[in-house]
Short mmCIF file of C-alpha atoms in Angstrom, two decimals:
data_model
loop_
_atom_site.label_atom_id
_atom_site.label_comp_id
_atom_site.label_asym_id
_atom_site.label_seq_id
_atom_site.Cartn_x
_atom_site.Cartn_y
_atom_site.Cartn_z
CA UNK C 30 -72.13 4.87 -22.36
CA UNK C 31 -74.24 4.37 -19.19
CA UNK C 32 -74.65 7.46 -17.02
CA UNK C 33 -72.15 6.93 -14.26
CA UNK C 34 -73.41 9.75 -11.89
CA UNK C 35 -76.04 7.97 -10.31
CA UNK C 36 -78.54 9.55 -7.46
CA UNK C 37 -76.26 8.06 -4.73
CA UNK C 38 -73.25 9.65 -6.27
CA UNK C 39 -75.03 13.00 -6.78
CA UNK C 40 -76.16 12.90 -3.20
CA UNK C 41 -72.61 12.10 -1.98
CA UNK C 42 -71.29 15.19 -3.87
CA UNK C 43 -73.97 17.53 -2.59
CA UNK C 44 -73.15 16.19 0.89
CA UNK C 45 -69.31 17.14 0.57
CA UNK C 46 -67.83 20.23 1.46
CA UNK C 47 -64.59 19.66 -0.14
CA UNK C 48 -63.17 17.48 -2.76
CA UNK C 49 -59.70 16.64 -3.94
CA UNK C 50 -58.85 16.74 -7.68
CA UNK C 51 -55.72 14.83 -8.72
CA UNK C 52 -53.83 15.85 -12.05
CA UNK C 53 -50.57 14.95 -13.45
CA UNK C 54 -48.12 16.87 -15.79
CA UNK C 55 -46.45 16.01 -18.94
CA UNK C 56 -43.70 14.23 -16.92
CA UNK C 57 -46.38 12.17 -14.89
CA UNK C 58 -45.55 14.20 -11.87
CA UNK C 59 -49.05 13.76 -9.67
CA UNK C 60 -50.61 16.93 -8.08
CA UNK C 61 -53.73 16.79 -5.69
CA UNK C 62 -55.49 20.08 -5.04
CA UNK C 63 -58.22 20.70 -2.86
CA UNK C 64 -61.52 22.18 -4.11
CA UNK C 65 -64.16 24.19 -2.39
CA UNK C 66 -66.70 24.91 -5.48
CA UNK C 67 -67.99 22.08 -7.51
CA UNK C 68 -71.35 20.38 -8.76
CA UNK C 69 -72.78 17.87 -10.48
CA UNK C 70 -74.03 19.68 -13.69
CA UNK C 71 -75.96 16.49 -15.33
CA UNK C 72 -75.81 12.91 -15.23
CA UNK C 73 -72.66 12.81 -17.31
CA UNK C 74 -70.49 15.83 -16.07
CA UNK C 75 -69.00 17.20 -12.84
CA UNK C 76 -67.86 21.04 -12.89
CA UNK C 77 -65.20 22.38 -10.82
CA UNK C 78 -64.21 26.17 -10.38
CA UNK C 79 -60.81 27.13 -10.93
CA UNK C 80 -60.52 29.85 -8.38
CA UNK C 81 -56.83 29.36 -7.40
CA UNK C 82 -55.64 26.20 -9.40
CA UNK C 83 -53.05 27.25 -12.06
CA UNK C 84 -51.10 23.92 -11.52
CA UNK C 85 -54.52 21.86 -11.94
CA UNK C 86 -55.35 24.08 -15.10
CA UNK C 87 -52.07 23.81 -16.49
CA UNK C 88 -51.89 19.83 -15.87
CA UNK C 89 -55.39 19.36 -17.36
CA UNK C 90 -54.07 21.28 -20.72
CA UNK C 91 -51.36 18.67 -21.03
CA UNK C 92 -52.96 15.76 -19.70
CA UNK C 93 -56.74 15.35 -19.49
CA UNK C 94 -56.89 12.53 -17.38
CA UNK C 95 -58.04 13.06 -13.72
CA UNK C 96 -59.46 12.02 -10.64
CA UNK C 97 -62.06 13.66 -8.16
CA UNK C 98 -62.63 12.06 -4.67
CA UNK C 99 -65.63 13.18 -2.61
CA UNK C 100 -65.69 11.70 0.88
CA UNK C 101 -68.03 12.47 3.97
CA UNK C 102 -65.22 12.68 6.71
CA UNK C 103 -67.60 11.58 9.40
CA UNK C 104 -69.36 8.51 7.78
CA UNK C 105 -65.99 7.70 5.98
CA UNK C 106 -67.65 7.02 2.71
CA UNK C 107 -67.54 8.45 -0.76
CA UNK C 108 -66.89 8.09 -4.30
CA UNK C 109 -63.84 8.40 -6.66
CA UNK C 110 -64.62 9.76 -10.21
CA UNK C 111 -61.81 9.00 -12.81
CA UNK C 112 -62.47 10.53 -16.08
CA UNK C 113 -61.25 13.31 -18.68
CA UNK C 114 -61.38 17.04 -18.11
CA UNK C 115 -61.07 20.22 -20.20
CA UNK C 116 -60.81 23.90 -19.13
CA UNK C 117 -63.28 26.48 -20.24
CA UNK C 118 -61.92 29.96 -19.58
CA UNK C 119 -64.15 32.68 -18.37
CA UNK C 120 -63.97 34.51 -21.89
CA UNK C 121 -65.10 31.19 -23.68
CA UNK C 122 -68.62 31.67 -25.23
CA UNK C 123 -69.88 28.50 -23.32
CA UNK C 124 -68.63 29.72 -20.15
CA UNK C 125 -71.83 30.65 -18.48
CA UNK C 126 -73.13 27.09 -19.26
CA UNK C 127 -70.49 25.40 -17.26
CA UNK C 128 -70.34 28.04 -14.67
CA UNK C 129 -73.93 28.76 -13.80
CA UNK C 130 -74.18 26.28 -10.71
CA UNK C 131 -70.66 27.08 -9.51
CA UNK C 132 -71.15 31.01 -9.82
CA UNK C 133 -74.10 30.90 -7.29
CA UNK C 134 -71.92 28.82 -4.74
CA UNK C 135 -69.02 31.31 -5.02
CA UNK C 136 -71.02 34.50 -5.05
CA UNK C 137 -69.09 37.56 -4.64
CA UNK C 138 -66.31 35.80 -2.31
CA UNK C 139 -64.41 33.93 -5.17
CA UNK C 140 -63.45 34.74 -8.80
CA UNK C 141 -63.99 31.91 -10.99
CA UNK C 142 -61.16 32.08 -13.70
CA UNK C 143 -62.24 29.04 -15.50
CA UNK C 144 -64.36 25.93 -15.06
CA UNK C 145 -62.79 22.30 -15.10
CA UNK C 146 -65.26 20.17 -17.01
CA UNK C 147 -65.05 16.49 -15.86
CA UNK C 148 -66.58 13.79 -17.91
CA UNK C 149 -66.41 10.48 -15.85
CA UNK C 150 -65.15 7.24 -17.37
CA UNK C 151 -65.55 5.32 -14.16
CA UNK C 152 -67.03 5.87 -10.55
CA UNK C 153 -65.84 3.64 -7.71
CA UNK C 154 -67.06 3.87 -3.95
CA UNK C 155 -64.59 4.77 -1.23
CA UNK C 156 -64.89 3.09 1.89
CA UNK C 157 -62.92 3.57 5.17
CA UNK C 158 -61.15 -0.11 5.87
CA UNK C 159 -63.40 -0.78 8.85
CA UNK C 160 -66.35 -1.24 6.48
CA UNK C 161 -64.56 -4.10 4.78
CA UNK C 162 -62.44 -5.54 7.82
CA UNK C 163 -65.13 -5.26 10.42
CA UNK C 164 -68.44 -5.23 8.51
CA UNK C 165 -70.48 -6.63 11.39
CA UNK C 166 -69.73 -3.93 13.70
CA UNK C 167 -68.94 -1.03 11.33
CA UNK C 168 -72.19 1.25 10.67
CA UNK C 169 -72.42 4.88 9.33
CA UNK C 170 -73.40 5.89 13.11
CA UNK C 171 -70.18 4.12 14.55
CA UNK C 172 -67.97 5.73 12.04
CA UNK C 173 -69.64 9.04 12.72
CA UNK C 174 -69.13 8.56 16.64
CA UNK C 175 -65.31 7.62 16.01
CA UNK C 176 -64.67 10.76 13.80
CA UNK C 177 -66.35 13.13 16.14
CA UNK C 178 -64.33 11.77 18.68
CA UNK C 179 -61.14 12.04 16.62
CA UNK C 180 -61.57 15.58 15.54
CA UNK C 181 -62.98 16.52 18.78
CA UNK C 182 -66.12 18.09 17.62
CA UNK C 183 -69.86 17.47 18.64
CA UNK C 184 -73.14 17.49 16.72
CA UNK C 185 -75.13 20.78 16.99
CA UNK C 186 -78.55 20.44 17.96
CA UNK C 187 -81.22 21.90 15.71
CA UNK C 188 -84.70 22.32 17.07
#
């Protein structure tokens, strides 16, 4: 299978400060949970820290199909990663292999109970409707300006 995690996808994931993990239970009931600690491990794997996600972990044990969404809320673009996941618990022999990039991000602040290892089967771009309906006037910069107004924030100048 071709590697689905391209440079563009990896960069989008690295710019994201939060992602959303969708799972479903044995009855098909969906659950969406925000995740703060995640990383692209390699060209075929995304790892997500289970810090406080008993429902996500339980769902993955009964239904391995998942969806991750990474979105830059200012540019209003990102990627949807669908695939299969498995849980690697902290006591597993190979835990450190999967957890290495996450442990550095979590530091002493968050305990990582397990790692959710996601193997993508498909990756699709996510675009705000403005990009599709008004392509001639919609740019990343115009989306950023609009989001800054909507959220009531301004850019911090570094210099």
